[in-house]
Amino acid sequence: MRNALLAASRSTWLRERATRYRFVRRAVTRFMPGERLEDALEAARGLGAGRMSAIVTCLGENVSKPDEAAAVKRHYLEVFDKVSAMGLDVEVSIKLTQLGLDLSRDLAAGHVADLARRAAGNRSRLWIDMEDSSYTDATLDVYRGLRPSHPSLGVCLQSYLRRSQADLESLLPLGPSIRVVKGAYREPPDKAFPRKADVDESFFRMSARLISAEAIAAGAWTVIGTHDPVLVDRIQARAQAVGVARDGFEFDLLYGIRRDLQAGLAEGGWKVRVLISYGSQWFPWYMRRLAERPANLWFVVRGILAS
Ligand SMILES: Cc1cc2nc3c(=O)[nH]c(=O)nc-3n(C[C@H](O)[C@H](O)[C@H](O)COP(=O)(O)OP(=O)(O)OC[C@H]3O[C@@H](n4cnc5c(N)ncnc54)[C@H](O)[C@@H]3O)c2cc1C
């Protein structure tokens, strides 16, 4: 089922049809407050009441024209302006292929540099999502090139990739900001661990390394991007064992997923940030959310029955 949903996420045919149905659009609202930036920022404001911050991302990937990439950059500059005007603690996460990586690495890197500068002006961070493994090298190259002059820049690493532990070690001398996630794409077994237990262990090892005294002394900032309560418990226990304070790193979770865990973490004094997606290009992203938990398909079925 996971593979079928991930294959579906790349189907233009299905995207064009599925997004027309109201019951599909209704099911999507479980994971995003709305398609407009304003919807995301209103939701971000609401999170503040529960002592949680937000990170926003405008859905979309693989643009094919330089003008489209430039428009995405302009949009995100506007996001930083609005966030600043509203006085919110909101970070931004981008995809390099949405900023033109398929056209030219330099083009995408130039846009990222402009956005990272703007993020720094807001005393905020700009995060680079990690896409499928055909982009890992390019993404890390862009990060390595920009991080020394843009300390506001962070990057995501996926624990399901066999290479990620080594990538993490190679990034540590930069004092990086790293978001650890399990990984959301369909990858072959020579690249990614097929067994969940190995993905989870790799996640824990990477997180433990990032909150080690050595990594923190090097300037590393850690974001734990998961809804997995077992990993959350293990990482909290490790942080306490090595004397890392509750605000010495951050848990990031996706809007609408495990709200109970989000609230519990915030109430317990841990730093929590919720990633809110918006925009009209939600189809591949939504298919990846279904693939993470095929039981989510039930919400689509309920929508069909109700319509
Ligand atoms: C802040 C953040 C940023 C991310 N950025 C990236 C990125 O840049 N690149 C990338 O490849 N992936 C990214 N991801 C997605 C990530 O790779 C996983 O696919 C996703 O987080 C699900 O894995 P999990 O760690 O929650 O663990 P899982 O073992 O998949 O899930 C643990 C538990 O969480 C709940 N859960 C998880 N997913 C869902 C869901 N879709 N619906 C309902 N319940 C669910 C269930 O209760 C499940 O038992 C990001 C995730 C987060 C939280």
PDB file of N, CA, C and O in Angstrom, residues 73-123:
ATOM      1  N   LYS A  73      10.521  32.461  -4.907  1.00  0.00           N
ATOM      2  CA  LYS A  73      11.375  33.243  -3.998  1.00  0.00           C
ATOM      3  C   LYS A  73      10.644  34.521  -3.556  1.00  0.00           C
ATOM      4  O   LYS A  73      10.614  34.853  -2.372  1.00  0.00           O
ATOM      5  N   ARG A  74      10.039  35.209  -4.518  1.00  0.00           N
ATOM      6  CA  ARG A  74       9.335  36.451  -4.163  1.00  0.00           C
ATOM      7  C   ARG A  74       8.229  36.171  -3.145  1.00  0.00           C
ATOM      8  O   ARG A  74       8.009  36.915  -2.202  1.00  0.00           O
ATOM      9  N   HIS A  75       7.548  35.047  -3.349  1.00  0.00           N
ATOM     10  CA  HIS A  75       6.480  34.685  -2.414  1.00  0.00           C
ATOM     11  C   HIS A  75       7.041  34.532  -0.999  1.00  0.00           C
ATOM     12  O   HIS A  75       6.494  35.054  -0.029  1.00  0.00           O
ATOM     13  N   TYR A  76       8.167  33.808  -0.884  1.00  0.00           N
ATOM     14  CA  TYR A  76       8.714  33.576   0.458  1.00  0.00           C
ATOM     15  C   TYR A  76       9.247  34.874   1.086  1.00  0.00           C
ATOM     16  O   TYR A  76       9.189  35.035   2.309  1.00  0.00           O
ATOM     17  N   LEU A  77       9.749  35.803   0.251  1.00  0.00           N
ATOM     18  CA  LEU A  77      10.186  37.089   0.819  1.00  0.00           C
ATOM     19  C   LEU A  77       8.978  37.795   1.439  1.00  0.00           C
ATOM     20  O   LEU A  77       9.060  38.384   2.525  1.00  0.00           O
ATOM     21  N   GLU A  78       7.843  37.664   0.752  1.00  0.00           N
ATOM     22  CA  GLU A  78       6.604  38.248   1.266  1.00  0.00           C
ATOM     23  C   GLU A  78       6.181  37.554   2.570  1.00  0.00           C
ATOM     24  O   GLU A  78       5.674  38.186   3.494  1.00  0.00           O
ATOM     25  N   VAL A  79       6.415  36.234   2.638  1.00  0.00           N
ATOM     26  CA  VAL A  79       6.076  35.498   3.861  1.00  0.00           C
ATOM     27  C   VAL A  79       6.859  36.095   5.040  1.00  0.00           C
ATOM     28  O   VAL A  79       6.296  36.392   6.098  1.00  0.00           O
ATOM     29  N   PHE A  80       8.168  36.293   4.833  1.00  0.00           N
ATOM     30  CA  PHE A  80       8.975  36.854   5.927  1.00  0.00           C
ATOM     31  C   PHE A  80       8.458  38.241   6.318  1.00  0.00           C
ATOM     32  O   PHE A  80       8.425  38.580   7.501  1.00  0.00           O
ATOM     33  N   ASP A  81       8.062  39.059   5.328  1.00  0.00           N
ATOM     34  CA  ASP A  81       7.528  40.389   5.645  1.00  0.00           C
ATOM     35  C   ASP A  81       6.269  40.274   6.501  1.00  0.00           C
ATOM     36  O   ASP A  81       6.113  40.964   7.502  1.00  0.00           O
ATOM     37  N   LYS A  82       5.367  39.361   6.100  1.00  0.00           N
ATOM     38  CA  LYS A  82       4.089  39.241   6.830  1.00  0.00           C
ATOM     39  C   LYS A  82       4.325  38.711   8.243  1.00  0.00           C
ATOM     40  O   LYS A  82       3.707  39.173   9.198  1.00  0.00           O
ATOM     41  N   VAL A  83       5.225  37.732   8.354  1.00  0.00           N
ATOM     42  CA  VAL A  83       5.513  37.144   9.663  1.00  0.00           C
ATOM     43  C   VAL A  83       6.062  38.229  10.594  1.00  0.00           C
ATOM     44  O   VAL A  83       5.672  38.336  11.760  1.00  0.00           O
ATOM     45  N   SER A  84       6.953  39.044  10.039  1.00  0.00           N
ATOM     46  CA  SER A  84       7.554  40.105  10.841  1.00  0.00           C
ATOM     47  C   SER A  84       6.480  41.126  11.251  1.00  0.00           C
ATOM     48  O   SER A  84       6.398  41.526  12.416  1.00  0.00           O
ATOM     49  N   ALA A  85       5.615  41.499  10.288  1.00  0.00           N
ATOM     50  CA  ALA A  85       4.569  42.486  10.603  1.00  0.00           C
ATOM     51  C   ALA A  85       3.607  41.943  11.662  1.00  0.00           C
ATOM     52  O   ALA A  85       3.096  42.700  12.490  1.00  0.00           O
ATOM     53  N   MET A  86       3.364  40.629  11.653  1.00  0.00           N
ATOM     54  CA  MET A  86       2.419  40.045  12.614  1.00  0.00           C
ATOM     55  C   MET A  86       3.102  39.704  13.938  1.00  0.00           C
ATOM     56  O   MET A  86       2.442  39.268  14.892  1.00  0.00           O
ATOM     57  N   GLY A  87       4.438  39.837  13.995  1.00  0.00           N
ATOM     58  CA  GLY A  87       5.166  39.558  15.238  1.00  0.00           C
ATOM     59  C   GLY A  87       5.136  38.091  15.632  1.00  0.00           C
ATOM     60  O   GLY A  87       5.110  37.764  16.821  1.00  0.00           O
ATOM     61  N   LEU A  88       5.136  37.187  14.631  1.00  0.00           N
ATOM     62  CA  LEU A  88       5.040  35.746  14.937  1.00  0.00           C
ATOM     63  C   LEU A  88       6.423  35.089  14.927  1.00  0.00           C
ATOM     64  O   LEU A  88       7.329  35.531  14.221  1.00  0.00           O
ATOM     65  N   ASP A  89       6.555  34.013  15.715  1.00  0.00           N
ATOM     66  CA  ASP A  89       7.771  33.190  15.654  1.00  0.00           C
ATOM     67  C   ASP A  89       7.495  32.077  14.633  1.00  0.00           C
ATOM     68  O   ASP A  89       7.028  30.998  14.975  1.00  0.00           O
ATOM     69  N   VAL A  90       7.750  32.391  13.367  1.00  0.00           N
ATOM     70  CA  VAL A  90       7.465  31.442  12.288  1.00  0.00           C
ATOM     71  C   VAL A  90       8.698  31.310  11.409  1.00  0.00           C
ATOM     72  O   VAL A  90       9.217  32.312  10.908  1.00  0.00           O
ATOM     73  N   GLU A  91       9.167  30.083  11.246  1.00  0.00           N
ATOM     74  CA  GLU A  91      10.280  29.833  10.325  1.00  0.00           C
ATOM     75  C   GLU A  91       9.713  29.382   8.972  1.00  0.00           C
ATOM     76  O   GLU A  91       8.510  29.153   8.838  1.00  0.00           O
ATOM     77  N   VAL A  92      10.604  29.254   7.997  1.00  0.00           N
ATOM     78  CA  VAL A  92      10.174  28.869   6.650  1.00  0.00           C
ATOM     79  C   VAL A  92      10.981  27.658   6.198  1.00  0.00           C
ATOM     80  O   VAL A  92      12.173  27.555   6.485  1.00  0.00           O
ATOM     81  N   SER A  93      10.314  26.741   5.525  1.00  0.00           N
ATOM     82  CA  SER A  93      10.996  25.579   4.961  1.00  0.00           C
ATOM     83  C   SER A  93      10.738  25.534   3.457  1.00  0.00           C
ATOM     84  O   SER A  93       9.598  25.726   3.018  1.00  0.00           O
ATOM     85  N   ILE A  94      11.800  25.305   2.691  1.00  0.00           N
ATOM     86  CA  ILE A  94      11.653  25.334   1.229  1.00  0.00           C
ATOM     87  C   ILE A  94      12.170  24.032   0.612  1.00  0.00           C
ATOM     88  O   ILE A  94      12.913  23.290   1.246  1.00  0.00           O
ATOM     89  N   LYS A  95      11.760  23.806  -0.627  1.00  0.00           N
ATOM     90  CA  LYS A  95      12.305  22.680  -1.389  1.00  0.00           C
ATOM     91  C   LYS A  95      13.178  23.258  -2.501  1.00  0.00           C
ATOM     92  O   LYS A  95      12.741  24.154  -3.232  1.00  0.00           O
ATOM     93  N   LEU A  96      14.376  22.720  -2.670  1.00  0.00           N
ATOM     94  CA  LEU A  96      15.267  23.275  -3.697  1.00  0.00           C
ATOM     95  C   LEU A  96      14.682  23.118  -5.097  1.00  0.00           C
ATOM     96  O   LEU A  96      14.896  23.976  -5.948  1.00  0.00           O
ATOM     97  N   THR A  97      13.941  22.019  -5.350  1.00  0.00           N
ATOM     98  CA  THR A  97      13.403  21.859  -6.709  1.00  0.00           C
ATOM     99  C   THR A  97      12.290  22.869  -6.995  1.00  0.00           C
ATOM    100  O   THR A  97      11.936  23.101  -8.144  1.00  0.00           O
ATOM    101  N   GLN A  98      11.756  23.476  -5.921  1.00  0.00           N
ATOM    102  CA  GLN A  98      10.737  24.517  -6.117  1.00  0.00           C
ATOM    103  C   GLN A  98      11.419  25.855  -6.417  1.00  0.00           C
ATOM    104  O   GLN A  98      10.787  26.792  -6.888  1.00  0.00           O
ATOM    105  N   LEU A  99      12.721  25.914  -6.108  1.00  0.00           N
ATOM    106  CA  LEU A  99      13.487  27.142  -6.374  1.00  0.00           C
ATOM    107  C   LEU A  99      14.416  26.961  -7.566  1.00  0.00           C
ATOM    108  O   LEU A  99      15.376  27.700  -7.728  1.00  0.00           O
ATOM    109  N   GLY A 100      14.153  25.924  -8.387  1.00  0.00           N
ATOM    110  CA  GLY A 100      14.854  25.819  -9.669  1.00  0.00           C
ATOM    111  C   GLY A 100      16.025  24.851  -9.725  1.00  0.00           C
ATOM    112  O   GLY A 100      16.807  24.894 -10.678  1.00  0.00           O
ATOM    113  N   LEU A 101      16.152  23.941  -8.758  1.00  0.00           N
ATOM    114  CA  LEU A 101      17.309  23.033  -8.758  1.00  0.00           C
ATOM    115  C   LEU A 101      17.410  22.194 -10.033  1.00  0.00           C
ATOM    116  O   LEU A 101      18.508  21.921 -10.519  1.00  0.00           O
ATOM    117  N   ASP A 102      16.265  21.803 -10.620  1.00  0.00           N
ATOM    118  CA  ASP A 102      16.310  21.002 -11.853  1.00  0.00           C
ATOM    119  C   ASP A 102      16.855  21.807 -13.038  1.00  0.00           C
ATOM    120  O   ASP A 102      17.288  21.239 -14.040  1.00  0.00           O
ATOM    121  N   LEU A 103      16.796  23.142 -12.918  1.00  0.00           N
ATOM    122  CA  LEU A 103      17.284  23.993 -14.012  1.00  0.00           C
ATOM    123  C   LEU A 103      18.760  24.304 -13.834  1.00  0.00           C
ATOM    124  O   LEU A 103      19.542  24.218 -14.777  1.00  0.00           O
ATOM    125  N   SER A 104      19.140  24.665 -12.613  1.00  0.00           N
ATOM    126  CA  SER A 104      20.548  25.005 -12.338  1.00  0.00           C
ATOM    127  C   SER A 104      20.753  25.082 -10.825  1.00  0.00           C
ATOM    128  O   SER A 104      19.954  25.713 -10.111  1.00  0.00           O
ATOM    129  N   ARG A 105      21.839  24.445 -10.392  1.00  0.00           N
ATOM    130  CA  ARG A 105      22.144  24.457  -8.956  1.00  0.00           C
ATOM    131  C   ARG A 105      22.418  25.888  -8.483  1.00  0.00           C
ATOM    132  O   ARG A 105      22.003  26.302  -7.415  1.00  0.00           O
ATOM    133  N   ASP A 106      23.124  26.670  -9.330  1.00  0.00           N
ATOM    134  CA  ASP A 106      23.467  28.045  -8.931  1.00  0.00           C
ATOM    135  C   ASP A 106      22.222  28.918  -8.803  1.00  0.00           C
ATOM    136  O   ASP A 106      22.134  29.770  -7.916  1.00  0.00           O
ATOM    137  N   LEU A 107      21.276  28.681  -9.715  1.00  0.00           N
ATOM    138  CA  LEU A 107      20.024  29.448  -9.652  1.00  0.00           C
ATOM    139  C   LEU A 107      19.335  29.199  -8.310  1.00  0.00           C
ATOM    140  O   LEU A 107      18.968  30.139  -7.589  1.00  0.00           O
ATOM    141  N   ALA A 108      19.183  27.922  -7.966  1.00  0.00           N
ATOM    142  CA  ALA A 108      18.500  27.580  -6.704  1.00  0.00           C
ATOM    143  C   ALA A 108      19.293  28.119  -5.516  1.00  0.00           C
ATOM    144  O   ALA A 108      18.711  28.707  -4.588  1.00  0.00           O
ATOM    145  N   ALA A 109      20.620  27.950  -5.554  1.00  0.00           N
ATOM    146  CA  ALA A 109      21.449  28.402  -4.421  1.00  0.00           C
ATOM    147  C   ALA A 109      21.344  29.921  -4.250  1.00  0.00           C
ATOM    148  O   ALA A 109      21.308  30.428  -3.118  1.00  0.00           O
ATOM    149  N   GLY A 110      21.267  30.650  -5.369  1.00  0.00           N
ATOM    150  CA  GLY A 110      21.141  32.117  -5.294  1.00  0.00           C
ATOM    151  C   GLY A 110      19.842  32.498  -4.595  1.00  0.00           C
ATOM    152  O   GLY A 110      19.819  33.391  -3.738  1.00  0.00           O
ATOM    153  N   HIS A 111      18.757  31.812  -4.944  1.00  0.00           N
ATOM    154  CA  HIS A 111      17.471  32.109  -4.292  1.00  0.00           C
ATOM    155  C   HIS A 111      17.530  31.770  -2.801  1.00  0.00           C
ATOM    156  O   HIS A 111      17.026  32.516  -1.958  1.00  0.00           O
ATOM    157  N   VAL A 112      18.163  30.643  -2.490  1.00  0.00           N
ATOM    158  CA  VAL A 112      18.256  30.256  -1.076  1.00  0.00           C
ATOM    159  C   VAL A 112      19.057  31.307  -0.304  1.00  0.00           C
ATOM    160  O   VAL A 112      18.687  31.696   0.811  1.00  0.00           O
ATOM    161  N   ALA A 113      20.149  31.788  -0.906  1.00  0.00           N
ATOM    162  CA  ALA A 113      20.978  32.795  -0.216  1.00  0.00           C
ATOM    163  C   ALA A 113      20.145  34.045   0.091  1.00  0.00           C
ATOM    164  O   ALA A 113      20.194  34.586   1.205  1.00  0.00           O
ATOM    165  N   ASP A 114      19.341  34.493  -0.881  1.00  0.00           N
ATOM    166  CA  ASP A 114      18.500  35.684  -0.656  1.00  0.00           C
ATOM    167  C   ASP A 114      17.509  35.443   0.485  1.00  0.00           C
ATOM    168  O   ASP A 114      17.279  36.307   1.331  1.00  0.00           O
ATOM    169  N   LEU A 115      16.933  34.235   0.488  1.00  0.00           N
ATOM    170  CA  LEU A 115      15.934  33.935   1.527  1.00  0.00           C
ATOM    171  C   LEU A 115      16.594  33.772   2.894  1.00  0.00           C
ATOM    172  O   LEU A 115      16.036  34.186   3.918  1.00  0.00           O
ATOM    173  N   ALA A 116      17.788  33.174   2.912  1.00  0.00           N
ATOM    174  CA  ALA A 116      18.490  32.987   4.197  1.00  0.00           C
ATOM    175  C   ALA A 116      18.847  34.352   4.792  1.00  0.00           C
ATOM    176  O   ALA A 116      18.752  34.569   6.004  1.00  0.00           O
ATOM    177  N   ARG A 117      19.246  35.293   3.918  1.00  0.00           N
ATOM    178  CA  ARG A 117      19.563  36.648   4.376  1.00  0.00           C
ATOM    179  C   ARG A 117      18.318  37.284   5.005  1.00  0.00           C
ATOM    180  O   ARG A 117      18.365  37.903   6.050  1.00  0.00           O
ATOM    181  N   ARG A 118      17.200  37.092   4.340  1.00  0.00           N
ATOM    182  CA  ARG A 118      15.939  37.668   4.844  1.00  0.00           C
ATOM    183  C   ARG A 118      15.528  37.000   6.160  1.00  0.00           C
ATOM    184  O   ARG A 118      15.046  37.665   7.076  1.00  0.00           O
ATOM    185  N   ALA A 119      15.749  35.692   6.253  1.00  0.00           N
ATOM    186  CA  ALA A 119      15.430  34.975   7.504  1.00  0.00           C
ATOM    187  C   ALA A 119      16.265  35.547   8.642  1.00  0.00           C
ATOM    188  O   ALA A 119      15.756  35.803   9.739  1.00  0.00           O
ATOM    189  N   ALA A 120      17.549  35.784   8.369  1.00  0.00           N
ATOM    190  CA  ALA A 120      18.435  36.327   9.405  1.00  0.00           C
ATOM    191  C   ALA A 120      17.928  37.695   9.857  1.00  0.00           C
ATOM    192  O   ALA A 120      17.970  38.027  11.048  1.00  0.00           O
ATOM    193  N   GLY A 121      17.411  38.487   8.898  1.00  0.00           N
ATOM    194  CA  GLY A 121      16.857  39.802   9.235  1.00  0.00           C
ATOM    195  C   GLY A 121      15.693  39.687  10.204  1.00  0.00           C
ATOM    196  O   GLY A 121      15.447  40.580  11.008  1.00  0.00           O
ATOM    197  N   ASN A 122      14.966  38.579  10.146  1.00  0.00           N
ATOM    198  CA  ASN A 122      13.834  38.324  11.061  1.00  0.00           C
ATOM    199  C   ASN A 122      14.296  37.594  12.322  1.00  0.00           C
ATOM    200  O   ASN A 122      13.454  37.155  13.100  1.00  0.00           O
ATOM    201  N   ARG A 123      15.608  37.378  12.475  1.00  0.00           N
ATOM    202  CA  ARG A 123      16.161  36.521  13.547  1.00  0.00           C
ATOM    203  C   ARG A 123      15.486  35.155  13.526  1.00  0.00           C
ATOM    204  O   ARG A 123      15.065  34.616  14.547  1.00  0.00           O
TER     205      ARG A 123
END
